[in-house]
Short mmCIF file of C-alpha atoms in Angstrom, two decimals:
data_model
loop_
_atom_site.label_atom_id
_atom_site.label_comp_id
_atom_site.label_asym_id
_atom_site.label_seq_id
_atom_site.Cartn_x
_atom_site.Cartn_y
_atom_site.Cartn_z
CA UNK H 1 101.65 108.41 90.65
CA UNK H 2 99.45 106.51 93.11
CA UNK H 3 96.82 109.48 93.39
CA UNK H 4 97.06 110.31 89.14
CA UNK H 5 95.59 106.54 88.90
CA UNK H 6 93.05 106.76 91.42
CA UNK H 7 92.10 110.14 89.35
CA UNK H 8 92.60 108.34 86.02
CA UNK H 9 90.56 105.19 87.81
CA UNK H 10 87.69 107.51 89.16
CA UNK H 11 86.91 109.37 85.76
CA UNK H 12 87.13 105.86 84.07
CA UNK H 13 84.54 104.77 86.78
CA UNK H 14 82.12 107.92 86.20
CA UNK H 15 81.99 107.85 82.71
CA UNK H 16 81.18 103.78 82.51
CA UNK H 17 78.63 105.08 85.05
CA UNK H 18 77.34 107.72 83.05
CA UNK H 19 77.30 105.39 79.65
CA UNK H 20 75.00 102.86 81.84
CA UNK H 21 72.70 105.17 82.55
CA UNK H 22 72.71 106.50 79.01
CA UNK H 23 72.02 103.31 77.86
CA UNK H 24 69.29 102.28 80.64
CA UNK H 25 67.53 105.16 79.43
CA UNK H 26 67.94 104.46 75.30
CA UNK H 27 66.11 101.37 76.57
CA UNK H 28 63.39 102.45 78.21
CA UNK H 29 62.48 104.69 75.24
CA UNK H 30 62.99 102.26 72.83
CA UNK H 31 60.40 99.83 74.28
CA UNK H 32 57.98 102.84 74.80
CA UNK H 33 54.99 102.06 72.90
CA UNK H 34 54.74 103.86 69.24
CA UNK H 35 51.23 105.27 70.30
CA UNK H 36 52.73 106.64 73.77
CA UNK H 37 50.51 106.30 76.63
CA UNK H 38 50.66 108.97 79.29
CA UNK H 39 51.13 105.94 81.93
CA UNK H 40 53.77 104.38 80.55
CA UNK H 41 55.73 107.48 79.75
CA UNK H 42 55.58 108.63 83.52
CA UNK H 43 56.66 104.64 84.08
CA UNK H 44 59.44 105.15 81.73
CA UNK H 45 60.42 108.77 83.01
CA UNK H 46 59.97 107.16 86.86
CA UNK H 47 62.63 104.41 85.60
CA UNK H 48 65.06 107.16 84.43
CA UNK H 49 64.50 109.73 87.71
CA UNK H 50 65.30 106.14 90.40
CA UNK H 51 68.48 105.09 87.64
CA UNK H 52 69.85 108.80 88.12
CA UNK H 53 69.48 108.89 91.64
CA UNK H 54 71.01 105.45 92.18
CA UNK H 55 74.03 106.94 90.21
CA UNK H 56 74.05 110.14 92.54
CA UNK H 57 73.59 108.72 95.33
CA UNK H 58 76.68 106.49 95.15
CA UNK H 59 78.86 109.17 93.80
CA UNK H 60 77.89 112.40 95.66
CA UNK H 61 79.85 112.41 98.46
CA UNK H 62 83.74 111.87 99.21
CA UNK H 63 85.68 111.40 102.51
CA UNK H 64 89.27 113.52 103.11
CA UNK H 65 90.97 111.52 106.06
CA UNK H 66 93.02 112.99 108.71
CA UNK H 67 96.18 114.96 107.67
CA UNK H 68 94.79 115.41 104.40
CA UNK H 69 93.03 118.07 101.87
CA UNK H 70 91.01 118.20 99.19
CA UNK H 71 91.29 120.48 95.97
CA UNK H 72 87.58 120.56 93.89
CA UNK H 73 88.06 120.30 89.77
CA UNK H 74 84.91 121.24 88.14
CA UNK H 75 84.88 120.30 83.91
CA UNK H 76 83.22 123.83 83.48
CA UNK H 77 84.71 126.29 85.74
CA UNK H 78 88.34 124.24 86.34
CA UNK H 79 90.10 124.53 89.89
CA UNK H 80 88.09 126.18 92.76
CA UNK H 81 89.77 128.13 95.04
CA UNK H 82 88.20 126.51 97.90
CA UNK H 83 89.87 123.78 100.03
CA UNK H 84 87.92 120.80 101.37
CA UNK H 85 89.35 120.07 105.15
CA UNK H 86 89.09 116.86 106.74
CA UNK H 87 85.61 115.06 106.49
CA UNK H 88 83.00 114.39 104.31
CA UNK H 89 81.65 116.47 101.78
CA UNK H 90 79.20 116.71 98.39
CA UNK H 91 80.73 116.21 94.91
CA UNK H 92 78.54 116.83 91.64
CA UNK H 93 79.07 113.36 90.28
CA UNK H 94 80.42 114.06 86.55
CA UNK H 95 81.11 117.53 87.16
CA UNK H 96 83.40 117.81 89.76
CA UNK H 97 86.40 115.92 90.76
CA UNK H 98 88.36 116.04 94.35
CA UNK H 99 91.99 115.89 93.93
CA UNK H 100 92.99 114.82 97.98
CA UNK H 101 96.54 115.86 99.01
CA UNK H 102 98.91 114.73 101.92
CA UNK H 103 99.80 117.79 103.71
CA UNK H 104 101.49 116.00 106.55
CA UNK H 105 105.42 116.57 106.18
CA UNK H 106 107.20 114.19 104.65
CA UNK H 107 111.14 112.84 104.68
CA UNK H 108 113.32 112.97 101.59
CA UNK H 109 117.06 112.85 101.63
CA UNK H 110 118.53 114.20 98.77
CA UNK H 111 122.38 113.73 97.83
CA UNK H 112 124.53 116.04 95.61
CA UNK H 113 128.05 116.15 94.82
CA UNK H 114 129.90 119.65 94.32
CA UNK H 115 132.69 121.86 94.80
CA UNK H 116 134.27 123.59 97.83
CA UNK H 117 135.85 127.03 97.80
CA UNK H 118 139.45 124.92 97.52
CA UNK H 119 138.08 123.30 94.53
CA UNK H 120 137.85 119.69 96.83
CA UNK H 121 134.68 117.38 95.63
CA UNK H 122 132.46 116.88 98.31
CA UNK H 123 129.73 114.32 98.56
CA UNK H 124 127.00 115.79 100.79
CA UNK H 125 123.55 114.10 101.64
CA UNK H 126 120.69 116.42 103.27
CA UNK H 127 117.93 115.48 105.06
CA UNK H 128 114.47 117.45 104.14
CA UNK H 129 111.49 117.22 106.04
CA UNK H 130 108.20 119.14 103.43
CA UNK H 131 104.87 119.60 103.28
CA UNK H 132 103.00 121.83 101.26
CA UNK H 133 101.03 125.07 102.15
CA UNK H 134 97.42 124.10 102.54
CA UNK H 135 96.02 127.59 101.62
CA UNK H 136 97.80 127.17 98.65
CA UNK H 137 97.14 124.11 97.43
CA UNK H 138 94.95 124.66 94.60
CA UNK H 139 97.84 126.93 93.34
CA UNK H 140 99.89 124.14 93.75
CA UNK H 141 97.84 121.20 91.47
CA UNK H 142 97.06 124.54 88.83
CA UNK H 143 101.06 125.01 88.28
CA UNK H 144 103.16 121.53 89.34
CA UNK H 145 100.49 118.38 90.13
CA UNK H 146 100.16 116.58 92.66
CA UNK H 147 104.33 115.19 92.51
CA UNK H 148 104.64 118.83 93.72
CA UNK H 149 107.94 117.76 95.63
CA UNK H 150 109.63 115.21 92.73
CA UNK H 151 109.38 118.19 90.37
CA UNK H 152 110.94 120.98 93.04
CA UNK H 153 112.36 119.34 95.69
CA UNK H 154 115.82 118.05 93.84
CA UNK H 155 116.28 121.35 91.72
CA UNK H 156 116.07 123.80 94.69
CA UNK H 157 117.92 121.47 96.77
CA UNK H 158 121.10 121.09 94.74
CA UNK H 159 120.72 124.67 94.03
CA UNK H 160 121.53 125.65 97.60
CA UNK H 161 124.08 123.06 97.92
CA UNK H 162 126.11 124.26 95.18
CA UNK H 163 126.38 128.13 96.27
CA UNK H 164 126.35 127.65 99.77
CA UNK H 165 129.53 124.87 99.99
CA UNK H 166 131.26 126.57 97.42
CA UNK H 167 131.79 129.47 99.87
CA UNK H 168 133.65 127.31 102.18
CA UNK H 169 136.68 125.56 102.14
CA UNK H 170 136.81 121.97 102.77
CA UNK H 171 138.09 122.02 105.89
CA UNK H 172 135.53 124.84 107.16
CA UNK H 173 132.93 122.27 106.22
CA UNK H 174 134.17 120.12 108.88
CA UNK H 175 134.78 122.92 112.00
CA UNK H 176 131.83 124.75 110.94
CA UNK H 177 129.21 122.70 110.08
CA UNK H 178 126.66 124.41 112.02
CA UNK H 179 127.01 127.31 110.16
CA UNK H 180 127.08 126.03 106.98
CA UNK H 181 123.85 123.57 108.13
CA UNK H 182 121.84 126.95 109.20
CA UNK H 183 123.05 128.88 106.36
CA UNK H 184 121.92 126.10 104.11
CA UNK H 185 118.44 126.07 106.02
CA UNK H 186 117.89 129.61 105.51
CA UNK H 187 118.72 129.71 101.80
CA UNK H 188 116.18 126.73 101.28
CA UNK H 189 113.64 127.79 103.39
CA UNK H 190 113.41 131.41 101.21
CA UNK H 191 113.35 129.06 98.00
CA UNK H 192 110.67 126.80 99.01
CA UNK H 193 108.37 129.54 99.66
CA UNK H 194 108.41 130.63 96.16
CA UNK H 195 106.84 126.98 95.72
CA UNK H 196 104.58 127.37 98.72
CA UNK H 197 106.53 124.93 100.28
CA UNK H 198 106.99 124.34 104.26
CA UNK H 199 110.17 122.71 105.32
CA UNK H 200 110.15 121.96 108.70
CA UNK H 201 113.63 120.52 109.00
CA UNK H 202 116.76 120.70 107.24
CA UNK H 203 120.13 119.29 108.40
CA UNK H 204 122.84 117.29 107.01
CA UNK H 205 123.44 113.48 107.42
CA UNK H 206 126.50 112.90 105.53
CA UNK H 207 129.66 114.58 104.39
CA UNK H 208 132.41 112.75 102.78
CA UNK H 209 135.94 114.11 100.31
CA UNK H 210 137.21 112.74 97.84
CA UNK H 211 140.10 109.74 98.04
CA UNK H 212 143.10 112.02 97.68
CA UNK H 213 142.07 114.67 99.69
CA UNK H 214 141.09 111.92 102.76
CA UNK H 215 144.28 110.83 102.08
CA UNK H 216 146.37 113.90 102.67
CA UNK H 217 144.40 114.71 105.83
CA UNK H 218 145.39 111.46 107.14
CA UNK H 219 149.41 111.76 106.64
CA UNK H 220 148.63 115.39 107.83
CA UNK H 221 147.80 113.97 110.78
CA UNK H 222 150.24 111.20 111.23
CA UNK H 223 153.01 113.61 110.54
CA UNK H 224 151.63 115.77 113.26
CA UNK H 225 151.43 113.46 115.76
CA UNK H 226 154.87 112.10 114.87
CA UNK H 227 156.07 115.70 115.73
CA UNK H 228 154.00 115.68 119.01
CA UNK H 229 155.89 112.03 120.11
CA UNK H 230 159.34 113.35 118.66
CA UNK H 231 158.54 116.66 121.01
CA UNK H 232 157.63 113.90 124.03
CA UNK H 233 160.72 111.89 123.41
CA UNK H 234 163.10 115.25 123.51
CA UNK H 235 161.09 116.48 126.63
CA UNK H 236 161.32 113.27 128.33
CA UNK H 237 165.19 112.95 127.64
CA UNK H 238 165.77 116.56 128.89
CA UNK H 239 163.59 115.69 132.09
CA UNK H 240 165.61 112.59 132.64
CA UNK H 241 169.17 114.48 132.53
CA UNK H 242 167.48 116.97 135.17
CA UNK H 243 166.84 113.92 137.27
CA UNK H 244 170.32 112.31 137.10
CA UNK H 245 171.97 115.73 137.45
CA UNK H 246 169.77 116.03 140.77
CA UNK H 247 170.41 112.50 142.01
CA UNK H 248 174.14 112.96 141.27
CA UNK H 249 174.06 116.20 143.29
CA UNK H 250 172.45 114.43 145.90
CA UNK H 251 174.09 111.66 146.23
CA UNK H 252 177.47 113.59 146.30
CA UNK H 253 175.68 116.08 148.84
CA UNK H 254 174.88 112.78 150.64
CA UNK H 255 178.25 111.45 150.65
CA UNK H 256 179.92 114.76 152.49
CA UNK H 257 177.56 114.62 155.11
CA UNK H 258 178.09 111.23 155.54
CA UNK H 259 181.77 111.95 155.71
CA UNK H 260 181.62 114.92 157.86
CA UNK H 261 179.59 112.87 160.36
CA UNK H 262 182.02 110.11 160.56
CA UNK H 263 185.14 112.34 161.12
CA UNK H 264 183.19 113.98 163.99
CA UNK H 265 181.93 111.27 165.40
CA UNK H 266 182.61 107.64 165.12
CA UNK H 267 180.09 106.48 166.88
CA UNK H 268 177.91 107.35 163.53
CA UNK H 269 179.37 104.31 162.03
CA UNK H 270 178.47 101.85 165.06
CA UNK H 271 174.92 103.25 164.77
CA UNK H 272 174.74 102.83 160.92
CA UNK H 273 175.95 98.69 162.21
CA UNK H 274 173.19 98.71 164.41
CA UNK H 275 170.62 100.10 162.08
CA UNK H 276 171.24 97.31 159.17
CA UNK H 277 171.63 94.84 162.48
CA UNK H 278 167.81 95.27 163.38
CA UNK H 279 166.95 95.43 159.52
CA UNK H 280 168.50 91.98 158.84
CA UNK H 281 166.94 90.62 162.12
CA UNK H 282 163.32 91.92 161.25
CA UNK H 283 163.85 90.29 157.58
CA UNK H 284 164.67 86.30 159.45
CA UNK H 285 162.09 86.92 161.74
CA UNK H 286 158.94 87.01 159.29
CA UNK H 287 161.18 84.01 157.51
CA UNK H 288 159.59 80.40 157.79
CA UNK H 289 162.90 78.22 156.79
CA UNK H 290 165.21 77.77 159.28
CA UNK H 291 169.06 79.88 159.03
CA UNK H 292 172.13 78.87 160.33
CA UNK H 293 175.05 81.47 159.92
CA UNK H 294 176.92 83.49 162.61
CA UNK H 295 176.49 86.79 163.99
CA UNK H 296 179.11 88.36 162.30
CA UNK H 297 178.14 87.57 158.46
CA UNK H 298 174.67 88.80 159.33
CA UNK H 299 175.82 92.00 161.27
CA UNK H 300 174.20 90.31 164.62
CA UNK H 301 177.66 90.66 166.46
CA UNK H 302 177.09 94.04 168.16
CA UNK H 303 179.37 93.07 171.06
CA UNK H 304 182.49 94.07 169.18
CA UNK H 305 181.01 97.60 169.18
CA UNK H 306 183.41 98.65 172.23
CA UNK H 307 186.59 97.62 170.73
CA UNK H 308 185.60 99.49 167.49
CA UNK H 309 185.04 102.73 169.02
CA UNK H 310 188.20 102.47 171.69
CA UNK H 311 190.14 101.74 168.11
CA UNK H 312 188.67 104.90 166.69
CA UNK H 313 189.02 107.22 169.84
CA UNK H 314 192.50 105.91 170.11
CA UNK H 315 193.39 106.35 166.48
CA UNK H 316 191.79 109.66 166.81
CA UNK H 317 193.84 111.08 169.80
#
């Protein structure tokens, strides 16, 4: 829109121009004597050569600036085929007319809302990085302007979108988006060429459902992670029977041996006495308050040992 009213702006320009110098020149004649001396018709035609000159001067030459082009429109021959690079360069004031374009590629996200394969709305946004094809720019302001991309950007775009997704399901969307993003990029890429278009990037930024289908893939979820904890809580039960069937078997295991060793030899019980003995004296010792009980309570009497194992040798026998 911008360039259109520097185009509309520069013919307005050259043809106020132009009027002036018609005018300067209307002038001139008019106060021309009616006898017409040779001297002051070559004054009068002098007047006329230094007011077009002026006029040319100011208007015959145009700058392109870096990353852009320049398309030449001449009112008798129309679009030239020729494209003005970066630089400065002659213009026929009147006659011709540069038309400058951007070619550096530009960002434009484009969102469209359509149908997967499962007949779920999706809401995807794509990215689009363009730039036109500079050796085809005069093809390009002959068929579609200079809003080249307003005009084919958003048709082609939700073109794609629409055959592409609806070849997926909505879940495929999600595990394969790579895919789908480089199948999208190649079916864009082969319509932008028909447009002499260049995209240099294409991926997707965004990709949302609709309410009811987030919502089933959320109690979808919850109900399969209830089922994973349900399948913890029954494995952890089962591992905890193992356990107390082990322990049990151990313990009983335990208590034989203990058993055995007692009927074969009593001194087994004396040593267990002595055992607990030291244990209960280690635990006073790192103690600060003071304790005042007798040996026997705390196991400390370990002079009785004798008559306990005379008692069980004589029992024994």
């Amino acid at each position: 829109v911008q360039r259109g009213c520097d185009e509309e702006l520069r013919d307005e320009t050259t043809r106020a121009m132009a009027d002036k110098v018609r005018e300067a020149a209307q002038r001139i004649f008019a106060n021309l004597p009616s006898g017409g001396g040779a001297p002051m018709g070559a004054l009068g035609l002098g007047a006329v050569g230094l007011t077009g000159l002026a006029y040319g001067s100011a208007n015959c030459l145009f700058n392109v600036e870096g990353g852009h082009r320049a398309v030449m429109y001449h009112r008798f021959g129309g679009v030239q085929q020729r494209v003005r690079g970066e630089g400065t360069h002659l213009v026929l004031p009147w006659f011709q007319r540069p038309v400058l374009y951007d070619v550096r590629a530009k960002p434009r996200m484009i969102q469209s809302l359509t149908g997967s394969k499962d007949l779920q709305m999706v809401n995807i946004s794509l990215r689009v990085l363009s730039r036109p094809d500079p050796g085809f720019l005069p093809t390009i302001y002959r068929e579609l302007g200079t809003d080249y991309d307003e005009r084919v950007l958003p048709s082609i775009v939700n073109e794609v979108l629409k055959s592409v997704v609806a070849q997926y399901n909505a879940s495929q969307l999600i595990t394969q988006r790579e895919a789908v993003s480089q199948r999208i990029r190649t079916d864009l890429l082969s319509r932008a060429r028909e447009f002499h278009l260049e995209l240099d990037d294409v991926s997707i930024t965004h990709l949302s459902f609709g309410k009811e289908y987030t919502a089933a893939v959320e109690a979808k979820q919850v109900a399969q992670q209830e089922a994973e904890r349900a399948k913890f809580v029954v494995d952890k039960a089962k591992q905890e029977k193992k356990s107390t069937v082990i322990k049990a078997q151990g313990e009983a295991k335990s208590a034989k041996l203990i058993g055995d060793a007692v009927r074969d030899n009593p001194g087994y019980i004396q040593l267990r006495r002595l055992e607990a003995a030291r244990d209960v004296a280690g635990t006073l010792s790192k103690s600060t308050n003071k304790v005042y009980l007798d040996t026997q309570s705390l196991l400390l009497n370990v002079t009785d040992s004798r008559d306990v194992l005379l008692e069980s040798h004589t029992k024994k026998k």
